[in-house]
Amino acid sequence: DAKTTQPTSMDCAEGRAANLPCNHSTISGNEYVYWYRQIHSQGPQYIIHGLKNNETNEMASLIITEDRKSSTLILPHATLRDTAVYYCIVRVDRAAGNKLTFGGGTRVLVKP
Amino acid sequence: GAVVSQHPSWVICKSGTSVKIECRSLDFQATTMFWYRQFPKQSLMLMATSNEGSKATYEQGVEKDKFLINHASLTLSTLTVTSAHPEDSSFYICSARDSLAPTYNEQFFGPGTRLTVL
């Protein structure tokens, strides 16, 4: 699976949009971009995933650049409950084993 | 939505004892479950892949005789930490795939089990 690079931490203001970048310059054509988050002392939670088109669901939007070498997770209106570590993972879908390899993630602190 | 539970949520044990952690998929069948370990302020590290009815597949560096995995049914996998020592103190998290869902490759995570070995 391709390696990802994320900022170690970032702060954002409550009620504002939070934009979380992720670089995956070695991504292959059949690899998807997944985002998970982990609130303190809990298991990770799936947020969204995509291949090349932008995606949106009730939690967030995922913007993938045309060359697919980077992406941005957007939390449209950050709340205090969105404080968590956010993990960007790229992997082949339906791959044998379906392993998820977690990197360091971005520690997001939403401030009042 | 798919729910995965773990039991216990936390456990404290003496060095040298064995501890069993259960991972259950509550509303779906899971032929594959995964066990992760997370040390404080670190990321999740995959320990092993648990396959229903067959032997688990361990990641490099994980001792299979120390971390015994049993996946005897489509809804239950257990991780037993044998002869636990203080360095085994960690947050253990399981995840499961819904074998029958169209998005069967999605993993749903349990809430984790915090193990403290004295």
CSV table of C-alpha atoms in Angstrom, one decimal:
chain,number,residue,atom,x,y,z
A,1,ASP,CA,0.0,0.0,0.0
A,2,ALA,CA,1.1,3.5,-0.8
A,3,LYS,CA,2.7,5.6,2.0
A,4,THR,CA,0.8,8.7,3.2
A,5,THR,CA,2.1,11.9,4.7
A,6,GLN,CA,-0.1,14.0,7.0
A,7,PRO,CA,0.6,17.0,9.3
A,8,THR,CA,1.2,15.9,12.9
A,9,SER,CA,-1.4,18.2,14.3
A,10,MET,CA,-3.7,21.1,13.6
A,11,ASP,CA,-6.1,23.3,15.4
A,12,CYS,CA,-9.4,24.6,14.1
A,13,ALA,CA,-12.2,26.8,15.4
A,14,GLU,CA,-15.5,25.4,16.3
A,15,GLY,CA,-18.1,26.0,13.6
A,16,ARG,CA,-15.6,26.6,10.9
A,17,ALA,CA,-14.6,24.2,8.2
A,18,ALA,CA,-11.6,21.9,8.9
A,19,ASN,CA,-9.4,21.0,6.0
A,20,LEU,CA,-7.1,18.1,6.6
A,21,PRO,CA,-4.5,17.4,3.9
A,22,CYS,CA,-2.9,14.1,3.0
A,23,ASN,CA,-0.1,13.4,0.5
A,24,HIS,CA,0.1,10.1,-1.3
A,25,SER,CA,2.4,10.8,-4.2
A,26,THR,CA,3.1,7.1,-4.8
A,27,ILE,CA,-0.5,6.0,-5.0
A,28,SER,CA,-1.3,3.4,-7.6
A,29,GLY,CA,-4.2,3.5,-10.0
A,30,ASN,CA,-6.1,0.8,-8.2
A,31,GLU,CA,-5.6,2.2,-4.7
A,32,TYR,CA,-8.4,4.0,-2.8
A,33,VAL,CA,-8.0,6.8,-0.3
A,34,TYR,CA,-9.6,6.1,3.0
A,35,TRP,CA,-10.1,8.3,6.0
A,36,TYR,CA,-10.7,7.1,9.6
A,37,ARG,CA,-10.7,9.0,12.8
A,38,GLN,CA,-10.0,7.9,16.4
A,39,ILE,CA,-11.4,9.8,19.3
A,40,HIS,CA,-9.4,9.4,22.4
A,41,SER,CA,-9.5,5.9,24.0
A,42,GLN,CA,-12.0,4.6,21.4
A,43,GLY,CA,-11.7,2.4,18.3
A,44,PRO,CA,-11.3,4.0,14.9
A,45,GLN,CA,-14.3,5.2,13.0
A,46,TYR,CA,-14.7,5.1,9.2
A,47,ILE,CA,-15.3,8.5,7.7
A,48,ILE,CA,-15.2,8.3,3.9
A,49,HIS,CA,-13.3,6.8,1.0
A,50,GLY,CA,-12.8,7.5,-2.7
A,51,LEU,CA,-10.9,6.5,-5.8
A,52,LYS,CA,-10.7,9.6,-8.0
A,53,ASN,CA,-14.0,11.5,-7.8
A,54,ASN,CA,-14.8,13.8,-5.0
A,55,GLU,CA,-17.1,12.2,-2.4
A,56,THR,CA,-19.4,13.6,0.2
A,57,ASN,CA,-21.4,12.0,3.0
A,58,GLU,CA,-23.1,13.1,6.2
A,59,MET,CA,-19.8,13.3,8.0
A,60,ALA,CA,-17.4,14.9,5.5
A,61,SER,CA,-16.2,15.6,2.0
A,62,LEU,CA,-13.2,14.1,0.3
A,63,ILE,CA,-11.5,16.1,-2.4
A,64,ILE,CA,-8.9,14.2,-4.4
A,65,THR,CA,-6.6,16.0,-6.8
A,66,GLU,CA,-6.7,15.2,-10.5
A,67,ASP,CA,-3.3,13.5,-10.4
A,68,ARG,CA,-4.5,11.6,-7.2
A,69,LYS,CA,-1.2,12.5,-5.4
A,70,SER,CA,-3.0,14.3,-2.6
A,71,SER,CA,-6.4,14.7,-1.0
A,72,THR,CA,-8.2,16.8,1.5
A,73,LEU,CA,-10.7,15.8,4.0
A,74,ILE,CA,-13.2,18.5,4.8
A,75,LEU,CA,-15.3,18.7,8.0
A,76,PRO,CA,-17.7,21.4,7.0
A,77,HIS,CA,-18.7,22.6,10.4
A,78,ALA,CA,-16.3,21.4,13.0
A,79,THR,CA,-17.6,20.7,16.5
A,80,LEU,CA,-15.8,20.0,19.7
A,81,ARG,CA,-16.7,16.3,19.3
A,82,ASP,CA,-14.6,16.2,16.1
A,83,THR,CA,-11.5,16.5,18.2
A,84,ALA,CA,-9.6,13.3,17.3
A,85,VAL,CA,-6.7,11.8,15.4
A,86,TYR,CA,-7.5,11.5,11.7
A,87,TYR,CA,-5.9,8.8,9.6
A,88,CYS,CA,-5.5,8.9,5.8
A,89,ILE,CA,-4.9,5.5,4.4
A,90,VAL,CA,-4.5,4.3,0.8
A,91,ARG,CA,-5.0,0.7,-0.1
A,92,VAL,CA,-6.2,-1.6,-2.8
A,93,ASP,CA,-9.9,-2.3,-2.4
A,94,ARG,CA,-10.9,-5.9,-2.0
A,95,ALA,CA,-7.3,-6.8,-1.7
A,96,ALA,CA,-6.3,-10.1,-0.2
A,97,GLY,CA,-6.3,-9.7,3.5
A,98,ASN,CA,-7.8,-6.2,3.4
A,99,LYS,CA,-5.3,-4.9,5.8
A,100,LEU,CA,-5.4,-1.3,7.0
A,101,THR,CA,-2.0,0.2,7.7
A,102,PHE,CA,-2.2,3.2,10.0
A,103,GLY,CA,0.3,6.0,9.8
A,104,GLY,CA,0.8,8.7,12.4
A,105,GLY,CA,-2.3,10.6,11.5
A,106,THR,CA,-3.2,14.2,12.2
A,107,ARG,CA,-4.2,15.2,15.7
A,108,VAL,CA,-7.0,17.7,15.3
A,109,LEU,CA,-8.0,19.9,18.2
A,110,VAL,CA,-11.3,21.8,17.7
A,111,LYS,CA,-11.3,24.9,19.9
A,112,PRO,CA,-14.3,26.9,21.1
B,1,GLY,CA,-25.0,0.2,11.2
B,2,ALA,CA,-22.5,-2.5,11.9
B,3,VAL,CA,-21.5,-2.8,15.5
B,4,VAL,CA,-18.5,-4.5,17.0
B,5,SER,CA,-18.2,-5.1,20.7
B,6,GLN,CA,-15.2,-6.0,22.9
B,7,HIS,CA,-15.1,-7.5,26.3
B,8,PRO,CA,-13.8,-6.5,28.7
B,9,SER,CA,-13.4,-2.8,28.1
B,10,TRP,CA,-10.5,-2.8,30.5
B,11,VAL,CA,-8.6,-5.3,32.5
B,12,ILE,CA,-5.8,-5.3,35.1
B,13,CYS,CA,-3.9,-8.5,35.7
B,14,LYS,CA,-0.8,-9.7,37.5
B,15,SER,CA,2.4,-10.5,35.6
B,16,GLY,CA,2.5,-14.1,34.4
B,17,THR,CA,-1.3,-14.5,34.1
B,18,SER,CA,-3.2,-15.0,30.9
B,19,VAL,CA,-6.0,-12.6,29.7
B,20,LYS,CA,-8.7,-13.3,27.1
B,21,ILE,CA,-10.3,-10.5,25.1
B,22,GLU,CA,-13.4,-11.1,23.1
B,23,CYS,CA,-14.4,-9.4,19.9
B,24,ARG,CA,-18.0,-9.8,18.7
B,25,SER,CA,-19.8,-8.6,15.6
B,26,LEU,CA,-23.3,-7.9,16.9
B,27,ASP,CA,-25.4,-7.6,13.8
B,28,PHE,CA,-23.4,-9.1,11.0
B,29,GLN,CA,-21.3,-12.1,10.1
B,30,ALA,CA,-17.6,-11.6,10.0
B,31,THR,CA,-15.4,-14.3,8.4
B,32,THR,CA,-12.4,-12.1,8.9
B,33,MET,CA,-11.5,-10.1,12.0
B,34,PHE,CA,-8.4,-8.1,12.7
B,35,TRP,CA,-6.5,-7.5,16.0
B,36,TYR,CA,-4.5,-4.3,16.5
B,37,ARG,CA,-2.4,-3.0,19.4
B,38,GLN,CA,-1.9,0.6,20.2
B,39,PHE,CA,0.7,2.0,22.7
B,40,PRO,CA,0.2,5.5,24.2
B,41,LYS,CA,0.5,8.3,21.7
B,42,GLN,CA,1.3,5.8,18.9
B,43,SER,CA,-0.7,4.6,16.0
B,44,LEU,CA,-2.5,1.3,15.6
B,45,MET,CA,-0.3,-1.6,14.7
B,46,LEU,CA,-1.9,-4.7,13.1
B,47,MET,CA,-1.1,-7.8,15.1
B,48,ALA,CA,-2.9,-10.5,13.2
B,49,THR,CA,-5.8,-11.4,10.9
B,50,SER,CA,-8.3,-13.8,12.3
B,51,ASN,CA,-10.1,-16.1,9.9
B,52,GLU,CA,-13.2,-18.1,10.9
B,53,GLY,CA,-12.5,-21.8,11.0
B,54,SER,CA,-8.8,-21.5,10.2
B,55,LYS,CA,-5.5,-20.4,11.7
B,56,ALA,CA,-4.8,-16.7,12.2
B,57,THR,CA,-2.2,-14.9,10.1
B,58,TYR,CA,0.3,-13.0,12.3
B,59,GLU,CA,2.2,-9.9,11.3
B,60,GLN,CA,6.0,-10.1,11.4
B,61,GLY,CA,7.3,-9.8,14.9
B,62,VAL,CA,4.2,-10.8,16.6
B,63,GLU,CA,4.6,-14.1,18.6
B,64,LYS,CA,1.8,-16.4,17.8
B,65,ASP,CA,2.4,-18.5,20.9
B,66,LYS,CA,2.0,-15.5,23.1
B,67,PHE,CA,-1.0,-14.0,21.4
B,68,LEU,CA,-3.4,-16.8,20.8
B,69,ILE,CA,-6.3,-16.1,18.4
B,70,ASN,CA,-9.4,-18.2,18.1
B,71,HIS,CA,-12.2,-17.4,15.6
B,72,ALA,CA,-14.6,-20.3,16.2
B,73,SER,CA,-17.7,-18.6,14.9
B,74,LEU,CA,-18.8,-16.0,12.4
B,75,THR,CA,-19.4,-13.5,15.2
B,76,LEU,CA,-16.7,-14.1,17.7
B,77,SER,CA,-12.9,-13.9,17.8
B,78,THR,CA,-10.9,-14.1,20.9
B,79,LEU,CA,-7.3,-12.9,21.6
B,80,THR,CA,-5.6,-14.5,24.6
B,81,VAL,CA,-2.4,-12.8,25.9
B,82,THR,CA,-0.6,-15.6,27.5
B,83,SER,CA,1.9,-15.1,30.4
B,84,ALA,CA,1.3,-11.4,30.3
B,85,HIS,CA,4.1,-9.0,31.3
B,86,PRO,CA,4.1,-5.2,31.9
B,87,GLU,CA,5.4,-4.6,28.4
B,88,ASP,CA,2.1,-6.1,27.1
B,89,SER,CA,0.2,-3.3,28.6
B,90,SER,CA,-1.6,-1.6,25.7
B,91,PHE,CA,-4.9,-0.8,24.1
B,92,TYR,CA,-6.1,-3.8,22.0
B,93,ILE,CA,-8.6,-3.1,19.3
B,94,CYS,CA,-10.4,-5.5,17.0
B,95,SER,CA,-12.1,-4.9,13.7
B,96,ALA,CA,-14.4,-7.0,11.6
B,97,ARG,CA,-15.6,-7.1,8.0
B,98,ASP,CA,-19.2,-7.8,7.1
B,99,SER,CA,-18.9,-10.8,4.9
B,100,LEU,CA,-22.3,-10.4,3.2
B,101,ALA,CA,-22.4,-6.6,2.7
B,102,PRO,CA,-21.8,-5.1,-0.8
B,103,THR,CA,-19.0,-3.1,0.8
B,104,TYR,CA,-17.7,-6.2,2.5
B,105,ASN,CA,-14.2,-4.8,2.5
B,106,GLU,CA,-15.1,-2.1,5.1
B,107,GLN,CA,-13.7,-2.7,8.6
B,108,PHE,CA,-15.8,-1.8,11.6
B,109,PHE,CA,-13.9,-1.3,14.8
B,110,GLY,CA,-14.6,-2.3,18.3
B,111,PRO,CA,-14.2,0.2,21.2
B,112,GLY,CA,-11.0,-1.4,22.4
B,113,THR,CA,-9.7,-3.1,25.5
B,114,ARG,CA,-7.2,-1.5,27.8
B,115,LEU,CA,-4.9,-4.1,29.3
B,116,THR,CA,-2.7,-3.1,32.3
B,117,VAL,CA,-0.3,-5.8,33.5
B,118,LEU,CA,1.2,-5.1,37.0
